[in-house]
């Protein structure tokens, strides 16, 4: 590297220019008394190019050398001159010469492939670019220890959320290019490469500065054209730490810059490499068990009995004593007797010695055991291997293949649960980003009832297991089930780790890009994981196990391992069958062949015929046999025409207190958006949660779209390639994490971590629970109106480690007349991310459009006064108004009327009639009372005249002409009128106190 940088300094030409100036001013005259210069006392350099593209070759004394008689300056080669690769410019004669053995040259380029330390000319600049939280001093201090770190063959970016730039400046005499290899697998890091000129302005060639993600364990390449002049190269990374997730760093190696004008000397081969021919443009790695020092023409062999060396080594390493970490066991294929042998093998290449004290020897091999049975769908045909069952047949692995009965078809797929040999559609490999120690090794080894990770070459190897499925297709009878699931892959696994191991599960679609589906860190108990396949494409599923992330010289964690007990794939195109399932038969059963049912049809059990599902039901994506395959839609929903799903038409009705209430959310059917936050990471990075909500969709089509914009791909391009674009999400409800532009110094806000929260509509109801999804009453403040909220329930089929049953979403529609049009979306104040447990998300949508439809009970009439024979009747809404649309408000009504109100007349007539009637009755009863008084007094007088005798019976009769209106009542108590008369006649007290009437009846008693 020192030679490279010295050459680069010579390119700039500054020392030569200074010497020319001294020579012109007469410095030579002052140096006449110095000893004459020899060729070893000085070297040649070029001056800076002038405006005509010319320059001079001048002699420059070496440091700490004083001499006289330097050669005179001569005309130099043109500024754009350069030698071919493998050559250098011999400055004395200004001709190109071939590099000697042990050296190499790129001609007009420089290459950085040694990263034991940061090469000269490179620098690190770390900043915390979030301007929203804390003081600038605190941010600057927090990133002092963040930098790009050399790791031998490559350089590694920082792992925190600081912004760190790796910078290199180069001055080109002509246009050129920069090329580098990189590994970038974690989208929690923003990785950008751009170029600035000496005025700190970005070059046009770096308009697309975002570097693309690479597949896990693979190196990508990136190249950019450079213009002549000053170029400042920036490799910049910014980590976004969400929660406690560990950021996987960016790796960069083999940085090559083309376009320098000349190379004045060749570069020595780095240790571990050699060049055995003159004129080499590169060096070769030393083979295994050999080594070399810097500038080697050939590699030196190690004493293989006592020492070993990996490929590309600079030293030989002493062989250690063998331990149980240096060998492993395998199972041989089954023989004709159905036996397998346990074999022990040394890990290749073998680096340990068995002849040292305390060294272990290889255990004896050959123990015979019974072979496990064949996997379901395979059979053993009296041979040592298992063979797939022929089409149309099935087997559980222990019996011969049998044909499926009439009216059934094989359920195709794969179920691997016995691991005697690796299945034909699986392969294993080993990969390391920094070396080739494990190239050619098996990453995984079969072990009877499971398959486990292998030893590898070092603890940071990626141990890889691949399963290829050419496509997915549902059974013939299920082609009518047009749901989102075409198949699924389920595996049972376990990790046993003493360090920070990671097991990755990845999926590659159509061999375009590999994406991490899920990952598990550290030890995990035996558990199952399922991944849903939603489209027919060629898939390659990958399991990658890594013991530790950083390489070490010694093996410490070789006993850390991952185990997979079973892998099950359904509906695989080239699968085998372990069972048969019922299918539909044609209407004319000429045979037992199965026919596909039309979309939305199930198989009737009695007739094995296809029958359409009833209205407002959808067909199950798991089975189509029997009426129970048609699942009723939830409340407030209806099925699509093909019965593939249930959807809401934004019209909801329910009955309350014998009154039917209806809602129309059509004006809210467009996608609503919500930005919640801000929130902050543990280091203070500001971010927002962004949600898109498609309340009703478009007849089941999910209209809410979320996407990542790191790659600067337009939304139009992503929609066009949505099937294969991993960061494009369409759903009823989706979420993205937004990093504002002022947070990290980017030119625009960044969206990342897009995912679906709802891809299936369950129903809309005023109830607070649906399909085990409940709403807490204290989640939102109570509604100010008495109108019940309507809750839209959704479900997501995406299963995560924390959400085994998938995510769910509830959108509460609340009537609020004060918020017109689209209204306002909000999340619970206690859960600013929309969820408190990460599995169920809650939203409330307040709007006047969420009020119920108006009915006749929502308005009343007001009658005006009768003016000039006309009366107006007005209709007004009841206040406060909590309804929209529905029944319209009636218009003003005008009726004829009289000046005096009719009812006033009626009231006056009735009053007069009542008064006359009362007067007549009073007179009548007064007259009757007078007659009674007269009769009574007459009786009293008669009684006094004939003491103790009562008149004869005839004397009490009513005389002719008298009214027979009252009966004589015998009483011991005088009436009030009688008492008054007694007082008037001044009779004795006992006479008017009591009148004793005697009769013949009383005498007889």
mmCIF file of N, CA, C and O in Angstrom, residues 933-946 974 978 982 987 991-992 995 997:
data_model
loop_
_atom_site.group_PDB
_atom_site.id
_atom_site.type_symbol
_atom_site.label_atom_id
_atom_site.label_comp_id
_atom_site.label_asym_id
_atom_site.label_seq_id
_atom_site.Cartn_x
_atom_site.Cartn_y
_atom_site.Cartn_z
ATOM 1 N N UNK A 933 -139.077 18.052 50.865
ATOM 2 C CA UNK A 933 -139.185 18.758 52.144
ATOM 3 C C UNK A 933 -140.656 18.888 52.558
ATOM 4 O O UNK A 933 -140.995 18.719 53.725
ATOM 5 N N UNK A 934 -141.497 19.151 51.600
ATOM 6 C CA UNK A 934 -142.926 19.283 51.877
ATOM 7 C C UNK A 934 -143.499 17.965 52.360
ATOM 8 O O UNK A 934 -144.237 17.916 53.354
ATOM 9 N N UNK A 935 -143.173 16.872 51.711
ATOM 10 C CA UNK A 935 -143.669 15.550 52.107
ATOM 11 C C UNK A 935 -143.203 15.180 53.485
ATOM 12 O O UNK A 935 -143.944 14.621 54.305
ATOM 13 N N UNK A 936 -141.988 15.494 53.781
ATOM 14 C CA UNK A 936 -141.444 15.123 55.074
ATOM 15 C C UNK A 936 -142.149 15.886 56.208
ATOM 16 O O UNK A 936 -142.510 15.326 57.249
ATOM 17 N N UNK A 937 -142.333 17.145 55.983
ATOM 18 C CA UNK A 937 -142.992 17.956 57.032
ATOM 19 C C UNK A 937 -144.424 17.471 57.246
ATOM 20 O O UNK A 937 -144.951 17.478 58.361
ATOM 21 N N UNK A 938 -145.058 17.050 56.204
ATOM 22 C CA UNK A 938 -146.419 16.546 56.305
ATOM 23 C C UNK A 938 -146.471 15.271 57.129
ATOM 24 O O UNK A 938 -147.355 15.073 57.957
ATOM 25 N N UNK A 939 -145.499 14.421 56.949
ATOM 26 C CA UNK A 939 -145.421 13.191 57.725
ATOM 27 C C UNK A 939 -145.181 13.485 59.186
ATOM 28 O O UNK A 939 -145.745 12.845 60.082
ATOM 29 N N UNK A 940 -144.383 14.418 59.464
ATOM 30 C CA UNK A 940 -144.085 14.778 60.858
ATOM 31 C C UNK A 940 -145.339 15.301 61.558
ATOM 32 O O UNK A 940 -145.653 14.948 62.688
ATOM 33 N N UNK A 941 -146.050 16.104 60.876
ATOM 34 C CA UNK A 941 -147.263 16.674 61.468
ATOM 35 C C UNK A 941 -148.267 15.558 61.731
ATOM 36 O O UNK A 941 -148.949 15.549 62.759
ATOM 37 N N UNK A 942 -148.415 14.671 60.885
ATOM 38 C CA UNK A 942 -149.348 13.561 61.063
ATOM 39 C C UNK A 942 -148.954 12.724 62.250
ATOM 40 O O UNK A 942 -149.785 12.283 63.042
ATOM 41 N N UNK A 943 -147.679 12.485 62.415
ATOM 42 C CA UNK A 943 -147.185 11.688 63.527
ATOM 43 C C UNK A 943 -147.453 12.359 64.855
ATOM 44 O O UNK A 943 -147.767 11.720 65.850
ATOM 45 N N UNK A 944 -147.376 13.647 64.915
ATOM 46 C CA UNK A 944 -147.588 14.362 66.169
ATOM 47 C C UNK A 944 -149.069 14.359 66.553
ATOM 48 O O UNK A 944 -149.427 14.412 67.729
ATOM 49 N N UNK A 945 -149.924 14.342 65.581
ATOM 50 C CA UNK A 945 -151.349 14.378 65.884
ATOM 51 C C UNK A 945 -151.822 13.044 66.429
ATOM 52 O O UNK A 945 -152.744 12.984 67.238
ATOM 53 N N UNK A 946 -151.304 11.970 66.053
ATOM 54 C CA UNK A 946 -151.675 10.647 66.532
ATOM 55 C C UNK A 946 -150.467 9.999 67.127
ATOM 56 O O UNK A 946 -149.666 9.398 66.441
ATOM 57 N N UNK A 974 -132.013 12.925 61.670
ATOM 58 C CA UNK A 974 -132.680 13.975 60.905
ATOM 59 C C UNK A 974 -131.766 14.513 59.847
ATOM 60 O O UNK A 974 -130.546 14.544 60.001
ATOM 61 N N UNK A 978 -134.340 19.179 58.157
ATOM 62 C CA UNK A 978 -135.241 18.937 59.281
ATOM 63 C C UNK A 978 -134.757 19.617 60.548
ATOM 64 O O UNK A 978 -135.548 20.160 61.321
ATOM 65 N N UNK A 982 -136.777 22.416 62.841
ATOM 66 C CA UNK A 982 -137.032 22.234 64.269
ATOM 67 C C UNK A 982 -136.564 23.437 65.057
ATOM 68 O O UNK A 982 -137.236 23.909 66.008
ATOM 69 N N UNK A 987 -139.066 23.691 68.983
ATOM 70 C CA UNK A 987 -139.495 22.458 69.616
ATOM 71 C C UNK A 987 -138.455 22.028 70.631
ATOM 72 O O UNK A 987 -137.307 22.490 70.598
ATOM 73 N N UNK A 991 -137.509 16.263 70.801
ATOM 74 C CA UNK A 991 -138.446 16.104 69.672
ATOM 75 C C UNK A 991 -137.713 16.176 68.357
ATOM 76 O O UNK A 991 -138.001 15.454 67.437
ATOM 77 N N UNK A 992 -136.747 17.143 68.252
ATOM 78 C CA UNK A 992 -136.106 17.214 66.925
ATOM 79 C C UNK A 992 -134.784 16.455 66.862
ATOM 80 O O UNK A 992 -134.203 16.298 65.831
ATOM 81 N N UNK A 995 -137.068 11.258 66.092
ATOM 82 C CA UNK A 995 -138.484 11.042 65.813
ATOM 83 C C UNK A 995 -138.724 9.547 65.753
ATOM 84 O O UNK A 995 -138.134 8.873 64.892
ATOM 85 N N UNK A 997 -141.035 6.585 64.991
ATOM 86 C CA UNK A 997 -142.226 6.194 64.224
ATOM 87 C C UNK A 997 -142.613 4.796 64.620
ATOM 88 O O UNK A 997 -141.765 3.895 64.685
#
